[in-house]
mmCIF file of C-alpha atoms in Angstrom:
data_model
loop_
_atom_site.group_PDB
_atom_site.id
_atom_site.type_symbol
_atom_site.label_atom_id
_atom_site.label_comp_id
_atom_site.label_asym_id
_atom_site.label_seq_id
_atom_site.Cartn_x
_atom_site.Cartn_y
_atom_site.Cartn_z
ATOM 1 C CA MET Y 1 69.888 18.706 39.510
ATOM 2 C CA THR Y 2 68.207 18.905 36.100
ATOM 3 C CA THR Y 3 64.765 17.333 35.832
ATOM 4 C CA PHE Y 4 63.820 15.590 32.598
ATOM 5 C CA PHE Y 5 60.432 15.196 30.936
ATOM 6 C CA ILE Y 6 59.191 13.507 27.790
ATOM 7 C CA ARG Y 7 57.418 15.711 25.286
ATOM 8 C CA GLU Y 8 55.764 14.411 22.128
ATOM 9 C CA VAL Y 9 55.836 16.385 18.888
ATOM 10 C CA ARG Y 10 53.767 15.702 15.823
ATOM 11 C CA MET Y 11 55.253 15.999 12.347
ATOM 12 C CA GLN Y 12 53.311 17.207 9.289
ATOM 13 C CA SER Y 13 53.232 13.605 8.068
ATOM 14 C CA GLY Y 14 51.266 12.644 11.189
ATOM 15 C CA GLU Y 15 54.213 10.896 12.842
ATOM 16 C CA HIS Y 16 54.460 11.301 16.628
ATOM 17 C CA ILE Y 17 58.026 11.541 17.960
ATOM 18 C CA PRO Y 18 58.703 11.652 21.723
ATOM 19 C CA LEU Y 19 61.642 13.853 22.757
ATOM 20 C CA LEU Y 20 63.500 14.242 26.029
ATOM 21 C CA VAL Y 21 63.300 17.819 27.338
ATOM 22 C CA SER Y 22 64.902 19.378 30.393
ATOM 23 C CA GLY Y 23 63.752 21.811 33.066
ATOM 24 C CA SER Y 24 59.995 21.647 32.474
ATOM 25 C CA PRO Y 25 57.449 19.708 30.371
ATOM 26 C CA LEU Y 26 57.656 22.536 27.809
ATOM 27 C CA GLY Y 27 61.438 22.827 27.967
ATOM 28 C CA LEU Y 28 63.893 22.530 25.089
ATOM 29 C CA PRO Y 29 64.874 19.086 23.767
ATOM 30 C CA VAL Y 30 68.173 17.651 24.976
ATOM 31 C CA PRO Y 31 70.312 17.740 21.781
ATOM 32 C CA LEU Y 32 72.232 14.477 22.209
ATOM 33 C CA ALA Y 33 69.130 12.600 23.367
ATOM 34 C CA THR Y 34 67.246 13.879 20.305
ATOM 35 C CA ARG Y 35 69.994 12.652 17.983
ATOM 36 C CA PHE Y 36 69.964 9.328 19.835
ATOM 37 C CA VAL Y 37 66.210 8.957 19.212
ATOM 38 C CA LEU Y 38 66.464 9.898 15.539
ATOM 39 C CA THR Y 39 69.415 7.600 14.796
ATOM 40 C CA GLN Y 40 68.813 4.636 17.109
ATOM 41 C CA PHE Y 41 65.067 4.305 17.776
ATOM 42 C CA ARG Y 42 63.177 5.930 14.928
ATOM 43 C CA PRO Y 43 64.862 3.943 12.092
ATOM 44 C CA LYS Y 44 63.812 0.704 13.813
ATOM 45 C CA GLY Y 45 60.149 1.652 13.425
ATOM 46 C CA LEU Y 46 59.482 1.615 17.170
ATOM 47 C CA LYS Y 47 56.090 2.877 18.290
ATOM 48 C CA ALA Y 48 55.882 6.178 20.122
ATOM 49 C CA SER Y 49 55.079 4.328 23.363
ATOM 50 C CA SER Y 50 58.211 2.171 22.999
ATOM 51 C CA ILE Y 51 60.349 5.253 22.324
ATOM 52 C CA ARG Y 52 58.861 6.954 25.392
ATOM 53 C CA GLN Y 53 59.800 3.956 27.504
ATOM 54 C CA ARG Y 54 63.398 4.105 26.268
ATOM 55 C CA LEU Y 55 63.590 7.854 26.736
ATOM 56 C CA SER Y 56 62.460 7.378 30.325
ATOM 57 C CA ALA Y 57 65.347 4.921 30.718
ATOM 58 C CA LEU Y 58 67.722 7.458 29.164
ATOM 59 C CA ALA Y 59 66.526 10.156 31.576
ATOM 60 C CA LEU Y 60 67.304 7.752 34.420
ATOM 61 C CA ALA Y 61 70.807 7.235 33.001
ATOM 62 C CA TYR Y 62 71.349 11.009 32.715
ATOM 63 C CA THR Y 63 70.373 11.388 36.368
ATOM 64 C CA PHE Y 64 72.781 8.625 37.386
ATOM 65 C CA PHE Y 65 75.667 10.149 35.400
ATOM 66 C CA ALA Y 66 75.018 13.575 36.981
ATOM 67 C CA LYS Y 67 74.897 12.172 40.530
ATOM 68 C CA HIS Y 68 78.220 10.383 40.036
ATOM 69 C CA GLY Y 69 79.939 13.184 38.138
ATOM 70 C CA ILE Y 70 80.393 11.046 35.009
ATOM 71 C CA GLN Y 71 81.268 12.961 31.819
ATOM 72 C CA LEU Y 72 80.960 10.426 29.025
ATOM 73 C CA ASP Y 73 82.968 12.376 26.450
ATOM 74 C CA GLU Y 74 85.899 12.775 28.846
ATOM 75 C CA ARG Y 75 85.754 9.110 29.821
ATOM 76 C CA ALA Y 76 85.715 8.046 26.163
ATOM 77 C CA ALA Y 77 88.723 10.245 25.351
ATOM 78 C CA LYS Y 78 90.642 8.619 28.222
ATOM 79 C CA ARG Y 79 89.407 5.095 27.331
ATOM 80 C CA GLN Y 80 88.077 4.716 30.889
ATOM 81 C CA PHE Y 81 84.270 4.521 30.452
ATOM 82 C CA LEU Y 82 82.634 3.179 33.650
ATOM 83 C CA SER Y 83 84.446 1.159 36.295
ATOM 84 C CA LEU Y 84 83.063 -2.168 37.492
ATOM 85 C CA GLU Y 85 81.868 -0.500 40.709
ATOM 86 C CA GLU Y 86 80.041 2.172 38.722
ATOM 87 C CA LEU Y 87 78.455 -0.470 36.491
ATOM 88 C CA VAL Y 88 77.205 -2.361 39.553
ATOM 89 C CA ALA Y 89 75.789 0.899 40.957
ATOM 90 C CA LEU Y 90 74.106 1.631 37.597
ATOM 91 C CA SER Y 91 72.612 -1.878 37.536
ATOM 92 C CA ASP Y 92 71.155 -1.359 41.022
ATOM 93 C CA TYR Y 93 69.899 2.108 40.058
ATOM 94 C CA CYS Y 94 68.038 0.660 37.072
ATOM 95 C CA ARG Y 95 66.060 -1.613 39.405
ATOM 96 C CA ARG Y 96 64.662 1.237 41.496
ATOM 97 C CA THR Y 97 61.384 3.035 41.001
ATOM 98 C CA GLN Y 98 61.596 6.786 40.698
ATOM 99 C CA LYS Y 99 58.683 7.470 43.043
ATOM 100 C CA ILE Y 100 59.677 9.576 46.021
ATOM 101 C CA GLY Y 101 59.567 7.820 49.384
ATOM 102 C CA THR Y 102 59.434 4.255 48.106
ATOM 103 C CA GLN Y 103 61.995 1.469 48.047
ATOM 104 C CA ARG Y 104 60.118 -0.723 45.570
ATOM 105 C CA VAL Y 105 61.867 -2.154 42.554
ATOM 106 C CA VAL Y 106 60.713 -2.349 38.964
ATOM 107 C CA GLY Y 107 60.163 -5.600 37.094
ATOM 108 C CA PRO Y 108 63.264 -7.463 35.867
ATOM 109 C CA GLY Y 109 62.413 -6.911 32.208
ATOM 110 C CA TYR Y 110 62.163 -3.142 32.584
ATOM 111 C CA ALA Y 111 65.334 -2.978 34.715
ATOM 112 C CA ALA Y 112 67.198 -4.870 31.987
ATOM 113 C CA LEU Y 113 65.849 -2.476 29.336
ATOM 114 C CA ARG Y 114 66.985 0.548 31.354
ATOM 115 C CA PHE Y 115 70.504 -0.852 31.717
ATOM 116 C CA ARG Y 116 70.696 -1.748 28.030
ATOM 117 C CA VAL Y 117 69.623 1.755 26.979
ATOM 118 C CA ALA Y 118 72.272 3.277 29.282
ATOM 119 C CA THR Y 119 75.114 1.111 27.946
ATOM 120 C CA ASP Y 120 73.951 1.544 24.339
ATOM 121 C CA TYR Y 121 74.041 5.289 24.899
ATOM 122 C CA ILE Y 122 77.584 5.106 26.309
ATOM 123 C CA ARG Y 123 78.661 3.135 23.228
ATOM 124 C CA TRP Y 124 76.881 5.582 20.894
ATOM 125 C CA VAL Y 125 78.572 8.612 22.506
ATOM 126 C CA SER Y 126 81.977 6.940 22.647
ATOM 127 C CA GLU Y 127 82.313 5.519 19.124
ATOM 128 C CA PRO Y 128 82.510 8.888 17.258
ATOM 129 C CA ILE Y 129 85.082 10.172 19.763
ATOM 130 C CA ILE Y 130 87.232 7.080 19.306
ATOM 131 C CA SER Y 131 86.903 7.224 15.513
ATOM 132 C CA ARG Y 132 88.535 10.669 15.516
ATOM 133 C CA ILE Y 133 91.786 9.338 16.974
ATOM 134 C CA VAL Y 134 94.370 9.733 14.216
ATOM 135 C CA ASP Y 135 96.868 7.108 15.313
ATOM 136 C CA ASP Y 136 95.700 3.671 14.141
ATOM 137 C CA SER Y 137 97.154 1.710 17.054
ATOM 138 C CA ARG Y 138 95.661 4.087 19.640
ATOM 139 C CA ARG Y 139 92.290 4.011 17.884
ATOM 140 C CA ASP Y 140 92.301 0.197 17.786
ATOM 141 C CA ALA Y 141 93.259 0.080 21.464
ATOM 142 C CA ALA Y 142 90.443 2.474 22.361
ATOM 143 C CA MET Y 143 87.918 0.443 20.390
ATOM 144 C CA GLY Y 144 89.144 -2.706 22.139
ATOM 145 C CA ALA Y 145 88.718 -0.995 25.502
ATOM 146 C CA LEU Y 146 85.155 -0.073 24.551
ATOM 147 C CA GLN Y 147 84.359 -3.669 23.602
ATOM 148 C CA SER Y 148 85.859 -4.891 26.877
ATOM 149 C CA PHE Y 149 83.706 -2.380 28.742
ATOM 150 C CA LEU Y 150 80.534 -3.579 26.976
ATOM 151 C CA GLN Y 151 81.418 -7.204 27.740
ATOM 152 C CA ARG Y 152 82.021 -6.307 31.398
ATOM 153 C CA ALA Y 153 78.695 -4.472 31.486
ATOM 154 C CA ARG Y 154 76.857 -7.608 30.347
ATOM 155 C CA THR Y 155 78.191 -9.518 33.366
ATOM 156 C CA VAL Y 156 76.458 -7.164 35.833
ATOM 157 C CA ALA Y 157 73.333 -6.304 33.829
ATOM 158 C CA PRO Y 158 69.966 -6.938 35.552
ATOM 159 C CA ALA Y 159 68.636 -10.327 34.515
ATOM 160 C CA PRO Y 160 65.465 -9.864 32.424
ATOM 161 C CA GLY Y 161 63.838 -12.943 33.929
ATOM 162 C CA ARG Y 162 62.210 -15.796 32.093
ATOM 163 C CA ARG Y 163 58.607 -16.218 31.090
ATOM 164 C CA ASP Y 164 57.025 -19.524 31.826
ATOM 165 C CA ALA Y 165 54.261 -20.231 29.315
ATOM 166 C CA SER Y 166 52.435 -22.395 31.846
ATOM 167 C CA VAL Y 167 52.691 -20.518 35.159
ATOM 168 C CA VAL Y 168 52.597 -16.735 35.481
ATOM 169 C CA PRO Y 169 52.185 -15.026 38.893
ATOM 170 C CA GLY Y 170 49.061 -12.904 38.824
ATOM 171 C CA GLU Y 171 48.071 -14.380 35.473
ATOM 172 C CA ARG Y 172 45.121 -12.785 33.674
ATOM 173 C CA LEU Y 173 42.267 -15.137 32.841
ATOM 174 C CA GLY Y 174 38.978 -14.775 31.011
ATOM 175 C CA PHE Y 175 35.600 -14.607 32.733
ATOM 176 C CA THR Y 176 34.127 -17.270 34.928
ATOM 177 C CA PRO Y 177 30.610 -18.242 33.742
ATOM 178 C CA GLU Y 178 29.088 -16.131 36.540
ATOM 179 C CA GLN Y 179 31.154 -13.083 35.654
ATOM 180 C CA ARG Y 180 30.344 -13.439 31.966
ATOM 181 C CA ALA Y 181 26.588 -13.638 32.592
ATOM 182 C CA LEU Y 182 26.666 -10.570 34.853
ATOM 183 C CA PHE Y 183 28.808 -8.581 32.398
ATOM 184 C CA LEU Y 184 26.535 -9.295 29.421
ATOM 185 C CA ARG Y 185 23.421 -8.409 31.440
ATOM 186 C CA VAL Y 186 24.488 -5.106 32.987
ATOM 187 C CA ILE Y 187 25.887 -3.572 29.779
ATOM 188 C CA GLU Y 188 22.520 -3.871 28.011
ATOM 189 C CA PRO Y 189 21.098 -0.391 27.272
ATOM 190 C CA GLY Y 190 18.124 0.334 29.477
ATOM 191 C CA CYS Y 191 18.991 -2.371 32.009
ATOM 192 C CA CYS Y 192 18.134 -1.157 35.509
ATOM 193 C CA ASP Y 193 21.602 -2.278 36.653
ATOM 194 C CA ASN Y 194 23.465 -0.504 33.850
ATOM 195 C CA PRO Y 195 25.864 1.947 35.610
ATOM 196 C CA PHE Y 196 26.452 4.260 32.625
ATOM 197 C CA ARG Y 197 24.773 7.552 31.789
ATOM 198 C CA PRO Y 198 21.781 7.028 29.453
ATOM 199 C CA GLN Y 199 23.379 9.021 26.601
ATOM 200 C CA LEU Y 200 26.465 6.747 26.638
ATOM 201 C CA GLN Y 201 24.834 3.392 27.295
ATOM 202 C CA PHE Y 202 24.417 2.451 23.639
ATOM 203 C CA ARG Y 203 27.954 3.520 22.701
ATOM 204 C CA ASN Y 204 29.425 1.489 25.539
ATOM 205 C CA TYR Y 205 27.235 -1.488 24.702
ATOM 206 C CA VAL Y 206 28.339 -1.563 21.056
ATOM 207 C CA MET Y 207 31.987 -1.079 21.996
ATOM 208 C CA LEU Y 208 31.993 -3.797 24.663
ATOM 209 C CA GLN Y 209 30.019 -6.196 22.461
ATOM 210 C CA LEU Y 210 32.550 -5.641 19.685
ATOM 211 C CA GLU Y 211 35.385 -6.493 22.073
ATOM 212 C CA PHE Y 212 33.514 -9.487 23.455
ATOM 213 C CA GLU Y 213 32.590 -10.961 20.070
ATOM 214 C CA LEU Y 214 35.777 -10.243 18.079
ATOM 215 C CA GLY Y 215 38.503 -9.946 20.733
ATOM 216 C CA PRO Y 216 40.413 -6.915 19.359
ATOM 217 C CA ARG Y 217 43.023 -5.037 21.343
ATOM 218 C CA GLY Y 218 42.076 -1.732 22.947
ATOM 219 C CA GLY Y 219 44.265 0.247 20.551
ATOM 220 C CA GLU Y 220 42.567 -1.472 17.629
ATOM 221 C CA VAL Y 221 39.120 -0.493 18.910
ATOM 222 C CA LEU Y 222 40.126 3.146 19.383
ATOM 223 C CA GLY Y 223 41.726 3.231 15.925
ATOM 224 C CA LEU Y 224 38.634 2.003 14.068
ATOM 225 C CA LYS Y 225 37.065 4.353 11.523
ATOM 226 C CA THR Y 226 33.494 4.244 10.260
ATOM 227 C CA ARG Y 227 34.702 3.221 6.800
ATOM 228 C CA ASP Y 228 36.331 0.110 8.303
ATOM 229 C CA VAL Y 229 32.843 -1.409 8.601
ATOM 230 C CA ASP Y 230 31.562 -2.682 5.245
ATOM 231 C CA PHE Y 231 27.793 -3.119 5.165
ATOM 232 C CA SER Y 232 27.725 -3.643 1.380
ATOM 233 C CA VAL Y 233 28.679 -7.329 1.622
ATOM 234 C CA GLU Y 234 26.867 -10.270 3.173
ATOM 235 C CA PRO Y 235 27.878 -11.004 5.837
ATOM 236 C CA ALA Y 236 29.107 -7.537 6.765
ATOM 237 C CA SER Y 237 32.755 -7.206 7.692
ATOM 238 C CA LEU Y 238 35.063 -5.120 9.820
ATOM 239 C CA THR Y 239 38.701 -4.543 8.859
ATOM 240 C CA ILE Y 240 41.401 -3.792 11.417
ATOM 241 C CA HIS Y 241 44.219 -1.752 9.880
ATOM 242 C CA ARG Y 242 47.710 -0.850 11.050
ATOM 243 C CA ARG Y 243 47.745 2.941 10.897
ATOM 244 C CA HIS Y 244 50.895 4.176 12.571
ATOM 245 C CA ASP Y 245 51.502 7.915 12.038
ATOM 246 C CA ASP Y 246 48.055 8.437 10.501
ATOM 247 C CA PRO Y 247 47.656 12.066 9.286
ATOM 248 C CA GLU Y 248 43.978 11.955 10.331
ATOM 249 C CA GLU Y 249 44.883 11.127 13.940
ATOM 250 C CA PRO Y 250 44.162 14.164 16.195
ATOM 251 C CA ARG Y 251 44.873 12.545 19.582
ATOM 252 C CA THR Y 252 48.136 13.364 21.335
ATOM 253 C CA SER Y 253 48.521 9.807 22.571
ATOM 254 C CA ALA Y 254 47.575 7.942 19.415
ATOM 255 C CA PRO Y 255 46.262 4.365 19.799
ATOM 256 C CA ALA Y 256 48.238 1.756 17.908
ATOM 257 C CA THR Y 257 47.583 -1.648 16.359
ATOM 258 C CA LYS Y 258 50.299 -3.996 17.594
ATOM 259 C CA THR Y 259 49.095 -7.054 15.693
ATOM 260 C CA PHE Y 260 48.564 -7.731 11.984
ATOM 261 C CA GLY Y 261 45.675 -6.185 10.093
ATOM 262 C CA ARG Y 262 42.792 -8.518 9.329
ATOM 263 C CA LEU Y 263 39.232 -8.716 7.978
ATOM 264 C CA LEU Y 264 36.618 -10.119 10.368
ATOM 265 C CA LEU Y 265 33.051 -11.080 9.504
ATOM 266 C CA LEU Y 266 30.083 -9.844 11.553
ATOM 267 C CA ASP Y 267 26.958 -11.748 12.461
ATOM 268 C CA ALA Y 268 23.552 -10.099 12.047
ATOM 269 C CA LYS Y 269 23.373 -8.857 15.654
ATOM 270 C CA LEU Y 270 26.755 -7.155 15.649
ATOM 271 C CA ARG Y 271 26.166 -5.748 12.162
ATOM 272 C CA ASP Y 272 22.855 -4.214 13.238
ATOM 273 C CA LEU Y 273 24.394 -2.761 16.396
ATOM 274 C CA LEU Y 274 27.186 -1.083 14.446
ATOM 275 C CA ASP Y 275 24.748 0.148 11.817
ATOM 276 C CA GLU Y 276 22.492 1.690 14.458
ATOM 277 C CA TRP Y 277 25.436 3.257 16.267
ATOM 278 C CA ILE Y 278 26.832 4.866 13.099
ATOM 279 C CA THR Y 279 23.592 6.005 11.454
ATOM 280 C CA ARG Y 280 21.441 6.957 14.455
ATOM 281 C CA HIS Y 281 23.612 7.688 17.484
ATOM 282 C CA ARG Y 282 27.002 8.832 16.225
ATOM 283 C CA ALA Y 283 25.309 10.863 13.479
ATOM 284 C CA ASN Y 284 23.177 12.707 16.053
ATOM 285 C CA ARG Y 285 24.795 16.167 16.081
ATOM 286 C CA GLN Y 286 22.904 17.257 19.185
ATOM 287 C CA GLN Y 287 24.275 14.315 21.129
ATOM 288 C CA PHE Y 288 27.790 14.190 19.586
ATOM 289 C CA PRO Y 289 28.380 17.601 17.927
ATOM 290 C CA ALA Y 290 32.046 17.091 16.974
ATOM 291 C CA ALA Y 291 31.617 13.649 15.397
ATOM 292 C CA ALA Y 292 31.273 15.074 11.869
ATOM 293 C CA LYS Y 293 34.834 16.442 11.989
ATOM 294 C CA HIS Y 294 36.621 13.083 11.958
ATOM 295 C CA PRO Y 295 36.129 9.468 10.787
ATOM 296 C CA TYR Y 296 36.773 7.596 14.050
ATOM 297 C CA LEU Y 297 34.115 5.080 15.025
ATOM 298 C CA PHE Y 298 33.899 5.596 18.789
ATOM 299 C CA VAL Y 299 33.614 9.074 20.272
ATOM 300 C CA ASN Y 300 33.510 10.764 23.659
ATOM 301 C CA TYR Y 301 30.525 12.746 24.984
ATOM 302 C CA ARG Y 302 31.504 15.742 22.821
ATOM 303 C CA GLY Y 303 31.854 13.653 19.681
ATOM 304 C CA GLU Y 304 35.665 13.816 19.586
ATOM 305 C CA PRO Y 305 37.638 10.590 19.046
ATOM 306 C CA LEU Y 306 37.478 8.551 22.239
ATOM 307 C CA GLY Y 307 40.809 8.670 24.086
ATOM 308 C CA SER Y 308 42.587 6.040 26.155
ATOM 309 C CA ARG Y 309 41.497 7.596 29.454
ATOM 310 C CA GLY Y 310 37.819 7.642 28.519
ATOM 311 C CA PHE Y 311 38.147 4.111 27.180
ATOM 312 C CA ARG Y 312 39.529 2.874 30.520
ATOM 313 C CA LYS Y 313 36.815 4.700 32.484
ATOM 314 C CA VAL Y 314 34.200 2.412 30.917
ATOM 315 C CA VAL Y 315 35.556 -0.727 32.595
ATOM 316 C CA GLU Y 316 36.601 1.168 35.724
ATOM 317 C CA LYS Y 317 32.960 2.098 36.319
ATOM 318 C CA LEU Y 318 31.875 -1.515 35.893
ATOM 319 C CA ARG Y 319 34.515 -2.641 38.400
ATOM 320 C CA ARG Y 320 33.391 -0.051 40.953
ATOM 321 C CA HIS Y 321 29.740 -1.049 40.703
ATOM 322 C CA TYR Y 322 30.294 -4.808 40.636
ATOM 323 C CA PRO Y 323 33.070 -6.196 42.910
ATOM 324 C CA ILE Y 324 32.717 -9.608 41.238
ATOM 325 C CA LEU Y 325 34.235 -7.931 38.138
ATOM 326 C CA ALA Y 326 37.258 -6.696 40.114
ATOM 327 C CA GLY Y 327 39.757 -7.939 37.514
ATOM 328 C CA LEU Y 328 37.883 -6.551 34.514
ATOM 329 C CA CYS Y 329 39.873 -4.610 31.933
ATOM 330 C CA HIS Y 330 39.519 -4.283 28.178
ATOM 331 C CA HIS Y 331 42.275 -6.825 27.595
ATOM 332 C CA LEU Y 332 40.468 -9.421 29.730
ATOM 333 C CA LEU Y 333 37.795 -9.525 27.006
ATOM 334 C CA ARG Y 334 40.514 -10.650 24.580
ATOM 335 C CA HIS Y 335 41.506 -13.425 26.986
ATOM 336 C CA ASP Y 336 37.863 -14.436 27.362
ATOM 337 C CA TRP Y 337 37.448 -14.580 23.569
ATOM 338 C CA ASN Y 338 40.339 -17.034 23.366
ATOM 339 C CA ASP Y 339 38.900 -19.132 26.192
ATOM 340 C CA ARG Y 340 35.614 -19.411 24.306
ATOM 341 C CA TRP Y 341 37.429 -20.237 21.056
ATOM 342 C CA VAL Y 342 39.211 -23.185 22.698
ATOM 343 C CA GLU Y 343 35.996 -24.355 24.356
ATOM 344 C CA LEU Y 344 34.152 -24.253 21.012
ATOM 345 C CA ASN Y 345 36.982 -26.175 19.388
ATOM 346 C CA GLU Y 346 36.683 -28.860 22.085
ATOM 347 C CA GLU Y 347 32.915 -29.094 21.630
ATOM 348 C CA GLU Y 348 33.069 -29.338 17.837
ATOM 349 C CA GLY Y 349 36.070 -31.656 17.746
ATOM 350 C CA SER Y 350 37.769 -29.423 15.180
ATOM 351 C CA ASP Y 351 41.177 -30.225 13.765
ATOM 352 C CA PRO Y 352 43.580 -28.668 16.338
ATOM 353 C CA GLU Y 353 46.093 -27.413 13.756
ATOM 354 C CA ILE Y 354 43.449 -25.762 11.584
ATOM 355 C CA SER Y 355 41.745 -24.244 14.627
ATOM 356 C CA LEU Y 356 45.062 -22.869 15.886
ATOM 357 C CA ARG Y 357 45.828 -21.389 12.460
ATOM 358 C CA ASP Y 358 42.428 -19.677 12.341
ATOM 359 C CA GLN Y 359 42.723 -18.439 15.923
ATOM 360 C CA LYS Y 360 46.053 -16.744 15.122
ATOM 361 C CA TYR Y 361 44.520 -15.012 12.104
ATOM 362 C CA ALA Y 362 41.486 -13.771 14.042
ATOM 363 C CA MET Y 363 43.755 -12.341 16.754
ATOM 364 C CA GLY Y 364 46.243 -10.823 14.313
ATOM 365 C CA TRP Y 365 49.120 -13.022 15.512
ATOM 366 C CA SER Y 366 51.886 -14.366 13.305
ATOM 367 C CA PRO Y 367 51.668 -18.009 12.164
ATOM 368 C CA THR Y 368 54.552 -18.884 14.518
ATOM 369 C CA SER Y 369 53.140 -17.070 17.560
ATOM 370 C CA THR Y 370 52.884 -18.827 20.938
ATOM 371 C CA MET Y 371 50.256 -16.348 22.184
ATOM 372 C CA PRO Y 372 47.360 -18.858 22.069
ATOM 373 C CA LEU Y 373 48.939 -20.708 25.013
ATOM 374 C CA ARG Y 374 49.004 -17.516 27.058
ATOM 375 C CA TYR Y 375 45.615 -16.068 26.141
ATOM 376 C CA ALA Y 376 43.408 -19.128 26.491
ATOM 377 C CA ARG Y 377 44.927 -20.235 29.781
ATOM 378 C CA ARG Y 378 41.645 -20.851 31.636
ATOM 379 C CA ALA Y 379 40.104 -22.906 28.822
ATOM 380 C CA ILE Y 380 43.305 -24.898 28.289
ATOM 381 C CA ARG Y 381 43.585 -25.573 32.016
ATOM 382 C CA ASN Y 382 39.938 -26.660 32.246
ATOM 383 C CA ALA Y 383 40.214 -28.924 29.195
ATOM 384 C CA ALA Y 384 43.420 -30.525 30.504
ATOM 385 C CA ASN Y 385 41.882 -31.178 33.923
ATOM 386 C CA LYS Y 386 38.720 -32.669 32.433
ATOM 387 C CA LYS Y 387 40.836 -35.092 30.462
ATOM 388 C CA LEU Y 388 42.934 -35.761 33.571
ATOM 389 C CA LEU Y 389 39.804 -36.689 35.550
ATOM 390 C CA ARG Y 390 38.613 -38.967 32.745
ATOM 391 C CA MET Y 391 41.966 -40.733 32.814
ATOM 392 C CA GLN Y 392 41.719 -41.254 36.594
ATOM 393 C CA GLN Y 393 38.170 -42.608 36.290
ATOM 394 C CA LYS Y 394 38.885 -44.949 33.385
ATOM 395 C CA GLY Y 395 40.160 -47.749 35.605
ATOM 396 C CA TRP Y 396 43.256 -48.798 33.689
ATOM 397 C CA LYS Y 397 44.050 -52.478 33.992
ATOM 398 C CA LYS Y 398 47.415 -53.360 35.430
#
């Protein structure tokens, strides 16, 4: 049976396009799958990571069709498509992991995406075949059969599940006060408990302080360029840009900014840290020899733009050295930022609507976003319970 892989190609414009290839990771692209990507995914402006996810679902569908001897073009010509039994089998197949020797299932959202990609592909393959039928009545009947098939498919599709804004199993929270104090202490350069190599301690400190103080996403941190920091104004500022398909991007797996671009002001401490990093450390050609070849702010030990793997290793090392930080990841710092924002709002008695508006801007969320409820869960829970205790202690008169 043919094995499928996802291979990413980079266009001259800087755009990264994932393609489904067969046989080996360096195999030739699957022609129909390539057309499917270029006509169905690319025009929607999906990120490369989102296209990869859908191509993985398409590879799963190809495997299912091969195992069951399903030839989509023949089925479309006969107006048969998939039977109800085959649709049920496809729905079950979309729930399975593809790891050998395991019976685990994937999350409901991903299973639903897989099934939707498979049925969308069947529709996409079938419609041109049906459109070539000369007889009007036969063509209309075939199109009606296709619509009936798609309606039948929806009845057996994996349910995507519902998100509850208040209760999420395994929810991610910001730091506890003890975790926060430990984190801020051990990342200090020169600290005896700092687990990083001396030559990378300052880089990691600046990077983690930037995440802690401003709450950007990981992709936003990796996409920062030195010119995004403006020291010519007072206070200094940092601008987060959306730079999809950037011609300057040399990394195969390019980081992306999912949220809106925004300008964020820096206090004196963070400004000085960034200034020292750019002018003294990053500019040191003995320490980071390749840093002069590109504009990206954070670099690896060779001076090349820091990649996602190296970025994750920073928090992985902290987790290994300090079990109390077992849940630490870069995105937890974004949650912690939102916790502290809500706590500050409570302390200052700020207008809730204005504070919420400003919080959405600082995070790059749309004005209608419900993300603040999800990201500041610990602070919201603590504030609600404090008020709940005050209500119980008030001694209401009957």
